Amino acid sequence: MTESTAKIPAMQAVVEVLKSEGVDTVFGCPGAAILPLYAALEADGSIEHLIVRHEEGATHMADGWARTNGNVGVAIGTSGPAGTNMITGLYTCIADSIPIICITGQAVSSKLHQEAFQAVDIVDIAKPVTKWAVQIKEAAQAPWIFREAFRIAREGRPGPVLIDIPLDVQKQLITYRPELDAPLPLKTVVPHAPRVEAALDMLLAADRPFILAGGGVILSEAAAELRELAEYLQIPVQVTLMGKGALPDDHPLNIGMTGIQTSQRYANTSFLESDLILAVGARFGDRHTGTLDTYRGNRKFIHVDIEPTQLGRVFEPDLGIVSDAKLFLQALLHAARSRGAQSKAGAWVARVQELKQTLTRREDFDTVPIKAPRVYKEINEVFDEKAYFVTAIGLYQIWGGQHQKTHLPRHYQVCGQAGPLGWEIPAAIGVKKALQNTDPDAEVVGIVGDYGFQFLVEELAVAAQYNVPFVLIMLNNEYLGLIRQASIGYEMNYEVNIHYDEYGTDNVKIMEAYGCSGRRVFNPADIRPAIEWARKEAASTSRPVLVEIMIEREANTPHGMSIDGVKEFEPLPEA
């Protein structure tokens, strides 16, 4: 068959592109304006589709899928409100550098200027929260726009793309031969060699340096290089919230996480004593830095990022380097070896390790109501390093950042910047589906709050319908806990209390309504047995299982405006 006679439906060509780009699962909700694409998916039959209950849920599932396997996730919706429902998921992915593609149907081209039913300019709406938003105007463009979308989503700083396809365009036949096509090549961002040497000069001249590993280390699969460099030069490492898992928490050179919320006491103190920070793939988020004058101090900063416009965005570094994180760490290690710069652990390593042993927080509370740190103590002891955790925004994110141990990259998934409530359930579905071919028995655990749990709770039906098992651990204080804590500065406690009747919303019955199961826990001694039950129940039923833990209602997490002014609310171990 010649190229000129190889006519196939345009949406069949799109499905062929999806397959060749490594997509085996998509998440979506059909509608009249996207049915030709669904017809192509059905005819092909090799890509699994999960029908969601809300299009935002589809984006978060694609997000969790992409975070776990490093590929580009795909979410599908029809025209109008389907696309607008996807905006939160697109924002979440642009904020955290996650590659997904959202596909939306659209009214026929001739009706777009006539205010047709569910016709909205989703491309312009999505532009601020995507790397690229585009409408396919000619059917012949379809496979090539999708190829470009995958390239853009992956290349440089990863992120989301939206593709809008009018119904008449979807229905057309085009000339396309999939056997002659392949993914577009990606440009690599190699560090400038003189800047690598300058960074090494600064590191070797410093007395108290740190490597700060951000989410870019995870995204570039650079954990091994990070560890090798840190051990070769004996430089302590801190991580950002998005960088958890880049170096195991129990590694002697891992000195925790600095911040004004998600932080360890020893990490903040160590950071304040440092004189040089090598930040790799980190964006200096405000919850990490706090007051910039304190954070910067007199220390020097080297900032390495794959996106040039990140350099100097928050403050001017002493040295900026544009590079992929993995390639930079490889180049820096090569330069260090070329100079014979291998080091032994000295006074600085001994100092930060001493702080790690002494400046801790308590977790061994046995009081009723349950204190949240005790929950994380049990989580750390029950689950091994292979478990995958999903968590979103609230006091429980802060407690998790302070107490939860993480040992492997991509095993701690958190929506770090956007912080959409309800993210965990759909994201956990995406994480579990991403593992179905590589590690089908891997445990996935979502840690949720009682308020955010209900934002996208309907996606439990997806997990039940498609047999997607995971454990949900809920910290329930019957409050908008983070906002109640933030309200203290305003001397108010207004409209943040969601308690009513005996327990407020009966979350166990909600689970049962979706064909799932759950238990409620009041005593710290019952946490571990309940979690162990949930693990077995999830495996035997192939459905989500909830452990709802009733915690202290007005507990506060340590927090402050600057990293030297974090206020503690619980008794400390040394006291």
XYZ file of C-alpha atoms in Angstrom, residues 425 448 453 457 460-461 463-464 470-474 505-519 533 543-548:
35
model
C -8.165 8.994 45.681
C -6.122 11.756 53.523
C -11.595 13.078 51.234
C -14.879 10.726 46.852
C -14.026 5.342 44.750
C -16.580 3.935 42.312
C -11.557 1.835 41.905
C -14.371 -0.539 42.827
C -5.303 0.508 47.899
C -5.388 1.489 51.558
C -6.715 4.863 52.675
C -5.580 6.168 56.067
C -7.642 9.125 57.201
C -19.905 12.452 58.210
C -19.838 8.665 58.539
C -16.907 7.946 56.252
C -17.063 4.199 56.867
C -20.617 4.141 55.505
C -19.482 6.198 52.521
C -16.917 3.502 51.759
C -19.588 0.823 52.083
C -21.926 2.743 49.777
C -19.271 2.429 47.064
C -18.828 -1.287 47.661
C -15.673 -0.805 49.711
C -14.957 -1.215 53.420
C -13.523 0.647 56.386
C -12.937 0.834 60.125
C -6.594 -5.558 58.504
C -10.904 -2.539 46.322
C -9.980 0.479 48.452
C -10.160 0.066 52.223
C -10.332 2.915 54.751
C -8.785 3.213 58.200
C -10.385 6.295 59.733
